[in-house]
Amino acid sequence: MYCLNIFIFIIVIAISSVISEQQVAHKIPHCPVYSRPMLRPNGDVRKCLPHQLNLCLNALEDSALIDTSGICCYHNQVDYFCCMDIPARLCPSYRNVTVVIHNNFPQSQFPVRSFHFRKGVEKEIADGIRAAAASRN
C-alpha cells in the first residue's frame, strides 16, 4: 500500500510538470534579432501586409537621414510587422502570397474587396494560359 501511494504521488507530480510546461507562453520576437521594429506613436509595433510596404514607408518622418532600403515587412510566423535594418537579401519577397481584404468597410451593405497581388503576376498568368493553349494545338 505504501509503495502504491508513492507511485501515485510520482505519477501526479510527473503529469503536473508536463501540464505546467505546456502552458508556458513563448514570446515570439516581432523582428529578427539584428533588426529593430518600427513603433507606432502609442508604442505598439507597426503592422504591414505583403506587397504593401507603403504601410511602413508612409510612417517614416520626412527626413533624408533615414535609409529606406533596410525597411521590410517581416513575417514572424504570427503576423506581419514593419522592421528596420534588415539587409535586402534577408527581406522576404512574398512571391507566392496574395493579400485579400474582404469587407474592409463593414458598415456598407455592398462591401468592397481589395486584392493586392505581387507585381508581374498578371503577365505570368497570361503567359501560362498562352503556353497551355499552344500545347493543346
Coordinates of C-alpha atoms in Angstrom, one line a residue:
M1 CA 0.0 0.0 0.0
Y2 CA 2.8 2.4 0.9
C3 CA 4.6 1.7 -2.5
L4 CA 1.3 2.3 -4.3
N5 CA 0.9 5.7 -2.6
I6 CA 4.4 6.7 -3.6
F7 CA 3.9 5.5 -7.2
I8 CA 0.6 7.5 -7.5
F9 CA 2.4 10.6 -6.0
I10 CA 5.2 10.3 -8.5
I11 CA 2.7 10.0 -11.4
V12 CA 0.8 13.1 -10.2
I13 CA 4.0 15.1 -10.0
A14 CA 5.1 14.0 -13.4
I15 CA 1.7 14.8 -15.0
S16 CA 1.5 18.2 -13.3
S17 CA 5.0 19.1 -14.5
V18 CA 4.2 18.2 -18.1
I19 CA 1.0 20.3 -17.9
S20 CA 2.7 23.3 -16.5
E21 CA 5.4 23.1 -19.2
Q22 CA 2.7 23.1 -21.9
Q23 CA 1.1 26.3 -20.5
V24 CA 4.2 28.4 -20.7
A25 CA 3.7 31.3 -23.2
H26 CA 6.5 31.8 -25.6
K27 CA 7.4 35.4 -26.6
I28 CA 8.0 35.5 -30.3
P29 CA 10.1 38.5 -31.4
H30 CA 8.4 40.9 -33.9
C31 CA 11.6 41.3 -35.9
P32 CA 14.8 39.3 -36.4
V33 CA 17.5 39.7 -33.8
Y34 CA 19.7 42.0 -35.8
S35 CA 16.9 44.5 -36.7
R36 CA 14.5 46.8 -34.8
P37 CA 10.8 47.2 -35.0
M38 CA 9.1 50.3 -36.2
L39 CA 6.8 51.7 -33.5
R40 CA 3.5 53.5 -33.7
P41 CA 3.1 56.7 -31.6
N42 CA 1.4 54.7 -28.9
G43 CA 4.4 52.3 -28.6
D44 CA 2.9 49.3 -30.4
V45 CA 4.8 47.7 -33.2
R46 CA 3.6 48.8 -36.6
K47 CA 2.0 46.1 -38.7
C48 CA 2.0 45.7 -42.5
L49 CA 0.9 43.4 -45.3
P50 CA 2.8 41.6 -48.0
H51 CA 3.2 43.8 -51.2
Q52 CA 2.1 46.8 -49.1
L53 CA 5.4 48.2 -47.9
N54 CA 3.9 51.7 -48.2
L55 CA 2.2 50.9 -44.8
C56 CA 5.8 51.1 -43.3
L57 CA 7.2 53.8 -45.5
N58 CA 4.3 56.2 -45.0
A59 CA 5.0 56.1 -41.3
L60 CA 8.6 57.5 -41.7
E61 CA 9.3 61.0 -40.8
D62 CA 10.2 63.3 -43.7
S63 CA 14.0 63.1 -43.2
A64 CA 16.8 62.5 -45.6
L65 CA 18.7 60.7 -42.9
I66 CA 16.5 57.6 -43.0
D67 CA 17.7 54.7 -45.2
T68 CA 14.6 53.1 -46.6
S69 CA 16.4 50.2 -48.2
G70 CA 16.6 48.4 -44.9
I71 CA 12.9 48.6 -44.2
C72 CA 11.0 45.4 -44.6
C73 CA 7.5 43.9 -44.0
Y74 CA 8.7 40.9 -41.9
H75 CA 6.5 37.8 -41.1
N76 CA 7.4 36.3 -37.7
Q77 CA 5.2 33.2 -38.2
V78 CA 2.3 35.0 -36.4
D79 CA 1.8 38.4 -38.1
Y80 CA 3.4 40.9 -40.4
F81 CA 5.5 43.7 -38.8
C82 CA 7.5 46.7 -40.1
C83 CA 11.1 46.2 -39.3
M84 CA 14.2 48.3 -39.9
D85 CA 17.8 47.5 -40.6
I86 CA 17.2 44.2 -42.4
P87 CA 19.6 43.5 -45.3
A88 CA 17.8 43.4 -48.7
R89 CA 18.8 39.7 -49.2
L90 CA 17.1 38.7 -46.0
C91 CA 13.8 40.6 -46.6
P92 CA 11.1 38.2 -47.7
S93 CA 9.7 38.6 -51.2
Y94 CA 6.3 37.0 -50.6
R95 CA 6.4 35.8 -54.2
N96 CA 3.5 33.4 -53.7
V97 CA 1.4 35.4 -51.3
T98 CA -1.7 37.4 -52.3
V99 CA -3.4 39.6 -49.8
V100 CA -7.2 39.7 -49.9
I101 CA -9.0 42.2 -47.7
H102 CA -12.7 41.2 -47.6
N103 CA -15.3 43.6 -46.3
N104 CA -13.0 46.4 -45.4
F105 CA -16.0 48.6 -44.9
P106 CA -18.3 46.6 -42.6
Q107 CA -20.9 49.3 -42.4
S108 CA -21.5 49.0 -46.2
Q109 CA -24.3 46.8 -47.5
F110 CA -22.2 46.1 -50.6
P111 CA -18.6 45.6 -49.3
V112 CA -15.6 46.3 -51.4
R113 CA -13.0 43.5 -51.8
S114 CA -9.4 44.5 -52.3
F115 CA -6.8 42.2 -53.8
H116 CA -3.1 43.0 -53.6
F117 CA -1.1 40.9 -56.0
R118 CA 2.6 41.0 -56.4
K119 CA 3.9 42.9 -59.4
G120 CA 4.1 41.0 -62.6
V121 CA 1.6 38.2 -61.7
E122 CA -0.8 39.2 -64.4
K123 CA 1.9 38.7 -67.1
E124 CA 2.8 35.3 -65.6
I125 CA -0.8 34.1 -65.7
A126 CA -1.3 35.3 -69.3
D127 CA 1.9 33.6 -70.4
G128 CA 0.8 30.4 -68.7
I129 CA -2.6 30.5 -70.4
R130 CA -1.0 31.1 -73.8
A131 CA 1.5 28.2 -73.2
A132 CA -1.3 25.8 -72.2
A133 CA -3.4 26.8 -75.3
A134 CA -0.4 26.3 -77.6
S135 CA 0.4 22.9 -76.1
R136 CA -3.2 21.8 -76.8
N137 CA -3.0 22.7 -80.5

